[in-house]
Short mmCIF file of C-alpha atoms and ligand atoms in Angstrom, two decimals:
data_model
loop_
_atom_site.label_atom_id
_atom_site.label_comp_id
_atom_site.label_asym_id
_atom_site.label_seq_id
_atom_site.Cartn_x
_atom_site.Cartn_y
_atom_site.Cartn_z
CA UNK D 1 -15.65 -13.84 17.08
CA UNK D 2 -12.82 -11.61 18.37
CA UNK D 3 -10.36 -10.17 15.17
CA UNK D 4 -7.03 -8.77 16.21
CA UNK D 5 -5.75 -6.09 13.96
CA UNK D 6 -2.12 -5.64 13.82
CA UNK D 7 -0.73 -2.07 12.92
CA UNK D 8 -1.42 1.59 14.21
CA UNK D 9 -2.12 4.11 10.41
CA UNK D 10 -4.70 4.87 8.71
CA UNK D 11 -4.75 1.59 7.21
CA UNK D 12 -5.58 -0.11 10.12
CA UNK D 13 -8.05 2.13 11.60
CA UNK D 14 -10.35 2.14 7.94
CA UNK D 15 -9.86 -2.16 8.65
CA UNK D 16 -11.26 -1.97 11.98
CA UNK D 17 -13.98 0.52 11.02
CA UNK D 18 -14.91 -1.72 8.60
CA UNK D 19 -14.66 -5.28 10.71
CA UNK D 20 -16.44 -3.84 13.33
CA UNK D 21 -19.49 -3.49 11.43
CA UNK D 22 -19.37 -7.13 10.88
CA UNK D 23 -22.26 -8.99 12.28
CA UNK D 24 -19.77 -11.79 12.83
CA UNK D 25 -18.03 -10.11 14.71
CA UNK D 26 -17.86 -9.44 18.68
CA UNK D 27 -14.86 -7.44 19.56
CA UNK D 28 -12.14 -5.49 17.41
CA UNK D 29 -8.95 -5.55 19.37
CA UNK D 30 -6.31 -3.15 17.54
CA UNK D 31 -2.48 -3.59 18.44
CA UNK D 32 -1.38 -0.85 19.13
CA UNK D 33 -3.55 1.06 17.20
CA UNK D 34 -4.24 5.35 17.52
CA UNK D 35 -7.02 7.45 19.06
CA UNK D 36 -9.16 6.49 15.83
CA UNK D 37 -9.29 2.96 16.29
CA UNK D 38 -9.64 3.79 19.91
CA UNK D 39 -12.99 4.54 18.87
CA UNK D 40 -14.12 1.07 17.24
CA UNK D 41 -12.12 -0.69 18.73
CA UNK D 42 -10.24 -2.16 21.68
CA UNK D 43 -6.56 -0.92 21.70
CA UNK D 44 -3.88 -3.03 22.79
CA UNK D 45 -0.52 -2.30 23.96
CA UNK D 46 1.69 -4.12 21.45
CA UNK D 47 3.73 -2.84 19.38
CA UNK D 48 3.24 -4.31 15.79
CA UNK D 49 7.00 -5.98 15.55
CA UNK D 50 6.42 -7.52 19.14
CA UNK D 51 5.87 -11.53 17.48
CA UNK D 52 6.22 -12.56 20.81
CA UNK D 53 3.92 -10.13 22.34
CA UNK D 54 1.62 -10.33 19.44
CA UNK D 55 1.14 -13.78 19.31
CA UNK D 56 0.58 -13.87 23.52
CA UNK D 57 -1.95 -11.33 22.82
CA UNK D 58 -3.92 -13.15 19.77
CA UNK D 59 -3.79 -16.58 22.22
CA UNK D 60 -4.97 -14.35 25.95
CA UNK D 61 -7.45 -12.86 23.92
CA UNK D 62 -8.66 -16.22 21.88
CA UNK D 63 -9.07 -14.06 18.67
CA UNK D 64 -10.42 -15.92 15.61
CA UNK D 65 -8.83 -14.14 12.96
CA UNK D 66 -5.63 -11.76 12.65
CA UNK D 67 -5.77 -9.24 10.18
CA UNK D 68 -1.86 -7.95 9.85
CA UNK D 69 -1.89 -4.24 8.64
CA UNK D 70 1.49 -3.55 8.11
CA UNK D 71 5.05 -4.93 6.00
CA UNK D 72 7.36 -4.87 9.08
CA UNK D 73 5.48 -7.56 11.07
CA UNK D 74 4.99 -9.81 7.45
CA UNK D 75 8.44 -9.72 7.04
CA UNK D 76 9.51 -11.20 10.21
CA UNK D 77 7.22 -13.92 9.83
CA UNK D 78 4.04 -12.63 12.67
CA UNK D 79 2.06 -15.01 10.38
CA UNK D 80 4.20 -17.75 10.54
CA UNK D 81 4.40 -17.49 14.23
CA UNK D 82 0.34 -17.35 14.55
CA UNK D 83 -0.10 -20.19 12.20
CA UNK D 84 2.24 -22.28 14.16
CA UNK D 85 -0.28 -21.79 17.01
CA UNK D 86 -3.45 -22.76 14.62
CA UNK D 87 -4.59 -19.13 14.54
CA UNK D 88 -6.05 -18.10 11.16
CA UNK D 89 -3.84 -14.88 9.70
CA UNK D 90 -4.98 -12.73 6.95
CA UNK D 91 -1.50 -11.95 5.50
CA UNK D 92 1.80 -13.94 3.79
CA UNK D 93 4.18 -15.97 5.99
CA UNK D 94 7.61 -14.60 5.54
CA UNK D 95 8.55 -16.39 2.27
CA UNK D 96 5.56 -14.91 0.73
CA UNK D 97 6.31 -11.44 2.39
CA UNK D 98 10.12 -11.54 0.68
CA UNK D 99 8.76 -10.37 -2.70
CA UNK D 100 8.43 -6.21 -0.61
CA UNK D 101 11.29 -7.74 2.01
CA UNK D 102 13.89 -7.95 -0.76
CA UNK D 103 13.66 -6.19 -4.43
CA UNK D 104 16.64 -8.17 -5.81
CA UNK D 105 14.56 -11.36 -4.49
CA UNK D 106 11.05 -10.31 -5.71
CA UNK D 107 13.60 -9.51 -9.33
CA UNK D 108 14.75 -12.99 -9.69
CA UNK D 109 11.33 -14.54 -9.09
CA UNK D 110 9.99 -12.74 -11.73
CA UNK D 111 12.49 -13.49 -14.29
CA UNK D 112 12.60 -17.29 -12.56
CA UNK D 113 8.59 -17.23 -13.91
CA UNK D 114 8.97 -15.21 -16.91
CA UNK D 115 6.83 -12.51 -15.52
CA UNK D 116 7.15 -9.17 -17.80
CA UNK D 117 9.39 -6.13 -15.54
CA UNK D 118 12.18 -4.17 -16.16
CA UNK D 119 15.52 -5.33 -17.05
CA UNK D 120 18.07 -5.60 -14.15
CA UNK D 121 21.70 -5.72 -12.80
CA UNK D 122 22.37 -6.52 -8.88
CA UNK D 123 25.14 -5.53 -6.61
CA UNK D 124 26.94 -6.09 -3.50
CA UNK D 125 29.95 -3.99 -3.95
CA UNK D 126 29.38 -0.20 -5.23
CA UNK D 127 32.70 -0.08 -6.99
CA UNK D 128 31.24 -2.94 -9.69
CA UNK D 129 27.86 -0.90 -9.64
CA UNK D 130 29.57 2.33 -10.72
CA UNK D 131 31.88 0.36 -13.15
CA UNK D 132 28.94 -1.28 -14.37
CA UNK D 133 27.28 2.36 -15.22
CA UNK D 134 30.35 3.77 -17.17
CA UNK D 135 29.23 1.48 -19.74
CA UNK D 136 25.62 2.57 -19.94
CA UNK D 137 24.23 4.48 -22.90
CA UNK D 138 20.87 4.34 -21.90
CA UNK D 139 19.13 7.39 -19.62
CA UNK D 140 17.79 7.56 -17.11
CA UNK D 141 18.37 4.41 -14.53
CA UNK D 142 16.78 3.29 -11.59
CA UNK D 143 18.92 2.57 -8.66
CA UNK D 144 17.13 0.32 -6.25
CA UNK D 145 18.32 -0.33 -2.55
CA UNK D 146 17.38 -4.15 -2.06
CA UNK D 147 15.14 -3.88 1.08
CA UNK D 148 12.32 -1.71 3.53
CA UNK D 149 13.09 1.43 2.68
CA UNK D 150 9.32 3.09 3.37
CA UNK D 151 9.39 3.85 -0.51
CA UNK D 152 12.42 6.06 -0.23
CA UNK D 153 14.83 3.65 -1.56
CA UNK D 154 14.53 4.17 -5.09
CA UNK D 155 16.55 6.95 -7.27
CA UNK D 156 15.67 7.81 -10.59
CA UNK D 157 18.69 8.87 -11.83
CA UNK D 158 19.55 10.99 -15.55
CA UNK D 159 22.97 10.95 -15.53
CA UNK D 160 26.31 8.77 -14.32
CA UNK D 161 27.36 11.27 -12.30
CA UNK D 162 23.65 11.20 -10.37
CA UNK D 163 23.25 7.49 -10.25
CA UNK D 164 26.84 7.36 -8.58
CA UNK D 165 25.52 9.80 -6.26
CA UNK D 166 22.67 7.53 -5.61
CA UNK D 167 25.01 4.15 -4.76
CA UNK D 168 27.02 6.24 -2.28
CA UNK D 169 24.11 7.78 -0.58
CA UNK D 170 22.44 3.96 -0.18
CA UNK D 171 25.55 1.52 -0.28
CA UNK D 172 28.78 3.72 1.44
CA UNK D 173 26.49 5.80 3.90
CA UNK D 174 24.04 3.43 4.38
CA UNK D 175 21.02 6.03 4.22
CA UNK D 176 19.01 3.05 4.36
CA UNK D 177 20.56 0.95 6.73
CA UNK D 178 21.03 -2.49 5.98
CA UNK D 179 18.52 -2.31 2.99
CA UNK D 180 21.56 -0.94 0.92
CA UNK D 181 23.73 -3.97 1.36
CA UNK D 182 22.39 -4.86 -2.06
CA UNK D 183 21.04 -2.45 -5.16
CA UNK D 184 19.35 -3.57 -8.17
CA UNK D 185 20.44 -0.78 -10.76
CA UNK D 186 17.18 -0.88 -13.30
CA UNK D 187 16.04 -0.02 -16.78
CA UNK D 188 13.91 2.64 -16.90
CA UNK D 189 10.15 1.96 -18.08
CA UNK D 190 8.08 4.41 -19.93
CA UNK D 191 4.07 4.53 -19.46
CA UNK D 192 1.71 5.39 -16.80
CA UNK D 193 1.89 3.69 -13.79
CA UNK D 194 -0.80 1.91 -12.23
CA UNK D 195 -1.47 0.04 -9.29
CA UNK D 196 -3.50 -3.56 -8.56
CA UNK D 197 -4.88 -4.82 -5.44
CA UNK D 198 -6.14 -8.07 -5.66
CA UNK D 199 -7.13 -10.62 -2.42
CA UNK D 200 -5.72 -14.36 -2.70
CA UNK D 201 -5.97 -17.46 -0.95
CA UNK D 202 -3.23 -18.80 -2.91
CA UNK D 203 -5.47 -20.62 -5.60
CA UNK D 204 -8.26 -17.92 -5.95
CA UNK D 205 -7.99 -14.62 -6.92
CA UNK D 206 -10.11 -11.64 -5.94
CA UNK D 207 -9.41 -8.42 -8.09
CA UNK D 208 -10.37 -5.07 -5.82
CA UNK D 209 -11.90 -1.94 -7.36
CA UNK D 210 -9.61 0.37 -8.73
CA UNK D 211 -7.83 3.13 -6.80
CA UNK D 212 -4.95 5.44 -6.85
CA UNK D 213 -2.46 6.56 -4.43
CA UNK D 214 -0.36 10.35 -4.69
CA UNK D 215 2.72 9.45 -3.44
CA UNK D 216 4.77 13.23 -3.63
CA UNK D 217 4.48 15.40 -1.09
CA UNK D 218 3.74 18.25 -3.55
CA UNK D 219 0.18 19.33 -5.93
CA UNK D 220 1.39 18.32 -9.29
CA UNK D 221 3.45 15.49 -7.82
CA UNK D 222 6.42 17.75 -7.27
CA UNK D 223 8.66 17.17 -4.20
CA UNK D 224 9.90 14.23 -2.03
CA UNK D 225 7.91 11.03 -1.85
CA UNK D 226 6.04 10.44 1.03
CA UNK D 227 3.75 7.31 2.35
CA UNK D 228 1.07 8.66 0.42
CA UNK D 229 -1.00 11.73 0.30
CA UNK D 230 -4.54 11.15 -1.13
CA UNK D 231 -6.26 8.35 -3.01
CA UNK D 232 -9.54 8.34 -5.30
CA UNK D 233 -11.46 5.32 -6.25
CA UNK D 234 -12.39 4.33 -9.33
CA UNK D 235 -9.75 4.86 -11.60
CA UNK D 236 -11.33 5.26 -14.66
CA UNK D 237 -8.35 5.70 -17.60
CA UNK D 238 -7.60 2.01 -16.89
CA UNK D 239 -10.04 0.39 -19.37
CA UNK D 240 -10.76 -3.18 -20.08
CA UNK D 241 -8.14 -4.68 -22.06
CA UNK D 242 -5.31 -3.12 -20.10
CA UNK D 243 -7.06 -4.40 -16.99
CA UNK D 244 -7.34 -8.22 -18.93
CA UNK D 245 -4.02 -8.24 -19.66
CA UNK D 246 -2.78 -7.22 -15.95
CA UNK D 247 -4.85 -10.15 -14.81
CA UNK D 248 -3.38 -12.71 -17.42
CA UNK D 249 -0.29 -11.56 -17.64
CA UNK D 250 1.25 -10.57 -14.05
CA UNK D 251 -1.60 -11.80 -11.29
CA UNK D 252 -2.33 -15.48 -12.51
CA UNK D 253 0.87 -15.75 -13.26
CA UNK D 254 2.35 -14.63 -10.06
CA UNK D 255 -0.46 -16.91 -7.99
CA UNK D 256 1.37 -19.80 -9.68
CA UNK D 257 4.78 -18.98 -9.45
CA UNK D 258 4.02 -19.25 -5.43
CA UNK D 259 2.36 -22.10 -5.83
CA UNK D 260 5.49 -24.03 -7.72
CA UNK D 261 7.54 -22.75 -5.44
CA UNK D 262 5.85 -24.08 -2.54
CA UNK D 263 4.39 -20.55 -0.54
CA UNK D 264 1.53 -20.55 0.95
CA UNK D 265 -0.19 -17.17 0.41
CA UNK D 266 -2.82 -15.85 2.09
CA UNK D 267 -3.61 -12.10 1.37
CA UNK D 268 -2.92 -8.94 -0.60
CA UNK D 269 -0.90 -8.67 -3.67
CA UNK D 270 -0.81 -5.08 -4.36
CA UNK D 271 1.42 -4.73 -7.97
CA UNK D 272 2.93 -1.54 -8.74
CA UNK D 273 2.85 -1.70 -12.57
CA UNK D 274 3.93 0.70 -15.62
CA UNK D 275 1.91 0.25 -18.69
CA UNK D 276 4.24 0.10 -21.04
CA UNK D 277 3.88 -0.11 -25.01
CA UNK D 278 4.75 -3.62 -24.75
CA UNK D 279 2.23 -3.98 -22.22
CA UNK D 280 1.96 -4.38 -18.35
CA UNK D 281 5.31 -4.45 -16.67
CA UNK D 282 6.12 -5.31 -12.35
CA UNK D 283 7.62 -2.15 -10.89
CA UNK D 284 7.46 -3.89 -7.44
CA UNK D 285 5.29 -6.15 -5.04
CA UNK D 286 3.81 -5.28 -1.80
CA UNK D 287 2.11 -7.77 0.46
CA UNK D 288 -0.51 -5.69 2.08
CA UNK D 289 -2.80 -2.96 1.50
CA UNK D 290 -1.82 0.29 0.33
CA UNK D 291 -2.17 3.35 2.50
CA UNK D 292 -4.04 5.43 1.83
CA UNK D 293 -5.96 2.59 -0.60
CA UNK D 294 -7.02 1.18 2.18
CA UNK D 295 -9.48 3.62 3.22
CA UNK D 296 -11.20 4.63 -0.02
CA UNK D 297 -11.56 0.57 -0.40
CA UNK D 298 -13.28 -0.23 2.59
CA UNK D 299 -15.41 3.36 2.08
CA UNK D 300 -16.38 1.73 -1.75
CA UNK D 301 -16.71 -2.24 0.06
CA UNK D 302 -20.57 -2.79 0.41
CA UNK D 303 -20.31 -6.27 1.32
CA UNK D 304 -19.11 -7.32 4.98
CA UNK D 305 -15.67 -8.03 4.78
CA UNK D 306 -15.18 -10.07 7.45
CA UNK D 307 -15.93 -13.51 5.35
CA UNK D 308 -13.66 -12.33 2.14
CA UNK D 309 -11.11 -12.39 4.93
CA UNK D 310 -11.57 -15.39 6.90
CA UNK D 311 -12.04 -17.40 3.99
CA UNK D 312 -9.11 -16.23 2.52
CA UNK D 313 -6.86 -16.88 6.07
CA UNK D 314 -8.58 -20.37 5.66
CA UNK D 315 -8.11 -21.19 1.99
CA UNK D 316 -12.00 -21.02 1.48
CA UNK D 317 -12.23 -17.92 -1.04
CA UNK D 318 -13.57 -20.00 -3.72
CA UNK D 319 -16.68 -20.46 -1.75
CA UNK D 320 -17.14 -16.59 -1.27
CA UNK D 321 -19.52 -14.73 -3.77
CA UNK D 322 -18.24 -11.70 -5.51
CA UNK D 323 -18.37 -8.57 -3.36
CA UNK D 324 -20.49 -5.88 -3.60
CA UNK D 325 -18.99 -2.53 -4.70
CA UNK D 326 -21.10 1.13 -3.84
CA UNK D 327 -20.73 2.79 -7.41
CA UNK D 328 -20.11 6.13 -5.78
CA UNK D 329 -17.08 7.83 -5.87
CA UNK D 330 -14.51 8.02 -2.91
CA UNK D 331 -11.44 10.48 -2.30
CA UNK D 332 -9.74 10.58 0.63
CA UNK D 333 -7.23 13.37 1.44
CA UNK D 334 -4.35 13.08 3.78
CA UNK D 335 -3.76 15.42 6.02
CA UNK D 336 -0.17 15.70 7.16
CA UNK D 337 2.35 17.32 9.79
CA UNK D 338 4.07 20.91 8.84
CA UNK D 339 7.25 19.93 7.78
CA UNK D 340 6.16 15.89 6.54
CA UNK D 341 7.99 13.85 4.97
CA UNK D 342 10.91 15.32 6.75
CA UNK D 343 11.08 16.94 10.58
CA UNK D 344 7.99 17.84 11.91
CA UNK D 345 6.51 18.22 15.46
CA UNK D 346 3.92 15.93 17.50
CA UNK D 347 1.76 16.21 20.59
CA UNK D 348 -0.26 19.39 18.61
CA UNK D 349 -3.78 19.61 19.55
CA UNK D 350 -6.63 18.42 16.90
CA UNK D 351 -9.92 20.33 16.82
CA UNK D 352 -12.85 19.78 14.41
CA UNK D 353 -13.29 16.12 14.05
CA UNK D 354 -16.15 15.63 14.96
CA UNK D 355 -17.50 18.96 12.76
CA UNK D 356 -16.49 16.74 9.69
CA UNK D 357 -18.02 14.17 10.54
CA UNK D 358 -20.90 15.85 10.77
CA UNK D 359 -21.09 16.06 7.03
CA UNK D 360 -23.04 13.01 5.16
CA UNK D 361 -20.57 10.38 3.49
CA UNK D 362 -17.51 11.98 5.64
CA UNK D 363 -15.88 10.20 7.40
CA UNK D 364 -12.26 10.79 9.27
CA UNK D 365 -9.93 8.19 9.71
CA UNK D 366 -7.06 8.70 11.86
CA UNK D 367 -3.00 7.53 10.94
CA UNK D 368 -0.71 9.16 13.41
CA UNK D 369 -2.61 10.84 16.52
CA UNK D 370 -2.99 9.76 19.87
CA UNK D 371 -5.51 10.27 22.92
CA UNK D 372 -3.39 12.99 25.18
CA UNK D 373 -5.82 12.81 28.53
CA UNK D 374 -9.19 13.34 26.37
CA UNK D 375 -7.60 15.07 24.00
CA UNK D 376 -6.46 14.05 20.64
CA UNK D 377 -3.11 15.01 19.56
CA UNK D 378 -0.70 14.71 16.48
CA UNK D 379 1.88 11.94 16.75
CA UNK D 380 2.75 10.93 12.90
CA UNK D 381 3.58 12.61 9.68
CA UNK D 382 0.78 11.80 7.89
CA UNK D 383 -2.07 12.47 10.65
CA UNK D 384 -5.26 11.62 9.17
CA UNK D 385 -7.43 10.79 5.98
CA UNK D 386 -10.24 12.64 5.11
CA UNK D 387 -12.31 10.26 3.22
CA UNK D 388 -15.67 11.60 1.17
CA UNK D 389 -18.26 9.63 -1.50
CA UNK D 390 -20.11 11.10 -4.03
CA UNK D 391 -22.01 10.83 -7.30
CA UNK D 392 -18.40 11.84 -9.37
CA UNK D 393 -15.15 11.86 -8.22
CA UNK D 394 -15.34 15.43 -8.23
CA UNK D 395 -18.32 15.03 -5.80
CA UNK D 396 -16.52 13.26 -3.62
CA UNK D 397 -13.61 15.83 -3.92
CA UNK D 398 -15.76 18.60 -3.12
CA UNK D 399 -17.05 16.78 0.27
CA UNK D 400 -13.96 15.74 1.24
CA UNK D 401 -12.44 19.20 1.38
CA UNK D 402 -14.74 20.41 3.14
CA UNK D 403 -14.39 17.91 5.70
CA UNK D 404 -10.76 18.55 5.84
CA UNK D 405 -11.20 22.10 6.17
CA UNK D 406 -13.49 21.90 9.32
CA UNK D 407 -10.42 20.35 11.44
CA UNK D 408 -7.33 22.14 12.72
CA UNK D 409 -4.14 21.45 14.19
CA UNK D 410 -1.03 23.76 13.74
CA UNK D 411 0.87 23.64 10.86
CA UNK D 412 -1.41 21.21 9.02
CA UNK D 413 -0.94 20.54 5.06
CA UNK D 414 -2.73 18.54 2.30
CA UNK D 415 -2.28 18.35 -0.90
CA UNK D 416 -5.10 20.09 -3.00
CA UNK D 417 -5.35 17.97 -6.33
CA UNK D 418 -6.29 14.78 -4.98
CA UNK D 419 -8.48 13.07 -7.60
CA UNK D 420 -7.44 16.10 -10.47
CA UNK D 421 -5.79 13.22 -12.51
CA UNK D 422 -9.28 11.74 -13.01
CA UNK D 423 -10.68 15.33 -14.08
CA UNK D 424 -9.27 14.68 -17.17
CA UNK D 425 -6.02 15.08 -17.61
CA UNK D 426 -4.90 11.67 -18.39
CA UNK D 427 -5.53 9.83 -21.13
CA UNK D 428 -7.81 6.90 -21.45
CA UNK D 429 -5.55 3.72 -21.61
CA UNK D 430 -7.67 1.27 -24.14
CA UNK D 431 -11.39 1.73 -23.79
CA UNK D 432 -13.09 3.44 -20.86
CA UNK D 433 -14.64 -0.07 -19.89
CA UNK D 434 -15.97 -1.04 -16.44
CA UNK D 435 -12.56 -1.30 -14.92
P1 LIG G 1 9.04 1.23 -6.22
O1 LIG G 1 9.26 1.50 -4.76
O2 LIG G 1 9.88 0.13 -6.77
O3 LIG G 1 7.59 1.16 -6.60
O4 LIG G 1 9.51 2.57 -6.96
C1 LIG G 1 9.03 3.85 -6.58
C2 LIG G 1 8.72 4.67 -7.79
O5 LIG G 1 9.86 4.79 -8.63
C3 LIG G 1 7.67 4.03 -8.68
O6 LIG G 1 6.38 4.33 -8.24
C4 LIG G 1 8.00 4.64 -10.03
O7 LIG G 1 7.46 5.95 -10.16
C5 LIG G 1 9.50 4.76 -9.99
N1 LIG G 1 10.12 3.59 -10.63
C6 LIG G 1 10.55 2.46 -10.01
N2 LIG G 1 11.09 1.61 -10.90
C7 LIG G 1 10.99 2.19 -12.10
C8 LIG G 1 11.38 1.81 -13.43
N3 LIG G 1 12.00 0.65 -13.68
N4 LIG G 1 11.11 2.66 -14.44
C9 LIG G 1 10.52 3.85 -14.21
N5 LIG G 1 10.14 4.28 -12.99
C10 LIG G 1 10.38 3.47 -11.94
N1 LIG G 2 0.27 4.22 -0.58
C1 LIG G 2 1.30 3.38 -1.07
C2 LIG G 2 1.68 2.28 -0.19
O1 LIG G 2 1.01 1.99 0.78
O2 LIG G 2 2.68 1.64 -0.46
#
């Protein structure tokens, strides 16, 4: 069988590392993919919000299975367009990829299925949003531009005067574009946040090991937010009960809240959550996998995961045994463009890739770089993962440093605390159970 992988980060390249090692599998064909994927797979020309070209490409090619990396292309309904033509698509159709499209939409269907978030006012006009805030006594608020933002669209905000900063910067000069033609302006929830990927066919769920994301730019998570810049797997300060009560209380849930409302979904539900005193609470939905998750996923995935796929693009995941987890460690650390998230430059040389490699359990995969006539070059803020397992998380750590350290390009930055949250420093959340 041929798979067709739609996206070009580090996502995508850990998804066609890991479908290429499929037995079932002939061909990886990555569109439009980086130098990284280059390597296990067969890039394609196609830019990821191409539907037409995408779907021309997935019928030429008579791929069995499209795996679609990225929100952008979910959004505008690539798996819609693919089903259409009888192709199976790991991935929502566009009514299913509305609850990341739109945050005031993904807010009503919660509160439409009495599923436990934040409280919530929405907004079309920014005078009635500021009006609105005179009148609040409670600090901070979360002002929340409505759609694709890449995670920048949220202000936490301590003050009136801040938060009316906020609704001028996203609804009169449009930092956002279009995604500020409607704000949600939020209560603010106290608790450690936590995140839950889970696979579903729409009827069956699939819970996915633990991991967590650094989304600031800066150690201590100081600075800007960025796409993420480091992720370890396991988490382990989420213990059992907290994890029961995620599943009971926000995943089934939200699997039958599609259901009664008639959407047919087929593929991640990653749920940003803050674990609240009151318990679990929705932050926000995505529809795909995280990234950086991604790649510490696959790195932790002992099973093939070519059938959890295809059986969920086909409705099948009931028939598909529970997979197979490595109990090592992973941490993967992002390594990122001088001047990311903000300006930075492209087209700099990368040396030392294949040195890391070199080490046991490393391995490298690539987000923004591209093949320059042999040579591969920077073309991306975030420019690679370094991905390491080991015995601990501080194993794993360790390794993946020195991976890291053993490539070069000019003005290269990583954060150095990836995985320091484990080493202690938060607290346990219930029991230390086998979540
Ligand atoms: P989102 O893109 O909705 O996940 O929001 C980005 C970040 O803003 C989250 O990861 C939280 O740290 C923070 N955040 C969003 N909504 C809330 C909220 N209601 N209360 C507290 N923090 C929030
Ligand atoms: N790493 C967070 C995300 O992919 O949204």
């Amino acid at each position: 069988m041929k798979v067709l992988v739609v996206g070009s980060g580090g996502r995508e390249h850990a998804l066609c590392w890991k479908i290429a090692q499929s037995p079932l599998v002939d061909e990886v064909i990555c569109a439009p993919g980086n130098a990284g994927t280059a390597l296990v797979a067969r890039n394609a020309g196609v830019n990821a919000t191409d539907l037409e070209g995408m779907v021309t490409l997935a019928r030429t090619e008579g791929v069995g299975l499209v795996v679609i990396g990225p929100e952008d292309p979910l959004c505008m309904g690539l798996g819609d367009r693919l089903r259409a033509c009888d192709i199976p698509v790991f991935g929502p159709n566009a009514d299913g990829a509305y609850l990341e499209a739109s945050k005031v939409g993904s807010k009503e269907f919660l509160e439409r299925h009495r599923i436990p978030t934040a409280g919530s006012r929405r907004f079309d006009r920014s005078g009635l949003a500021k009006g609105h805030l005179e009148s609040v006594t409670d600090w901070p608020q979360v002002i929340k531009a409505d759609g694709l933002a890449a995670g920048k669209g949220v202000y936490v905000c301590d003050d009136v005067k801040s938060a009316k900063t906020a609704i001028d910067q996203v609804m009169e000069e449009r930092r956002h574009g279009e995604a500020g033609n409607r704000i949600l302006v939020e209560e603010f929830l106290e608790g450690e946040e936590a995140s839950v990927f889970a696979i579903t066919d729409g009827s069956t769920i699939l819970i996915l090991e633990p991991v967590q994301d650094h989304k600031q730019v800066g150690e201590g998570d100081t600075g800007p937010n960025t796409g993420g810049m480091g992720v370890f797997s396991p988490v382990a300060n989420l213990g059992t009960r907290v994890h029961k009560q995620i599943e009971q209380r926000v995943l089934v849930p939200t699997v039958h809240a599609l259901r009664q409302e008639n959407i047919d979904y087929r593929g991640i539900l990653f749920v940003g959550l803050m674990l609240t005193d009151s318990g679990p609470r929705v932050i926000e939905y995505n529809v795909r996998f995280g990234d950086p998750e991604c790649q510490a996923l696959v790195r932790r995935l002992k099973s093939d995961l070519v059938p959890i796929l295809l059986a969920t693009a086909t409705g099948t995941l009931e028939s598909i045994e529970p997979p197979e987890w490595d109990s090592r460690a992973c941490v993967g650390v992002v390594g990122a463009a001088g001047g990311y998230p903000d300006t930075y430059t492209k087209g700099d040389p990368i040396s030392g890739l294949a040195a890391a490699e070199e080490l046991d359990d490393v391995v490298v995969f690539h987000a923004g770089t591209r093949d320059k006539d042999g040579d591969v070059v920077t073309d991306g803020g975030r420019v690679l993962c370094v991905t390491a397992l080991g015995k601990t998380v501080e194993d794993a750590r360790e390794l993946a440093y020195a991976g890291y350290d053993r490539i070069q390009w000019d003005g290269k930055f990583c954060r150095r605390d990836i995985g320091d949250r484990h080493a202690g420093k938060a607290p346990v959340l219930d029991d230390p159970g086998d979540f």
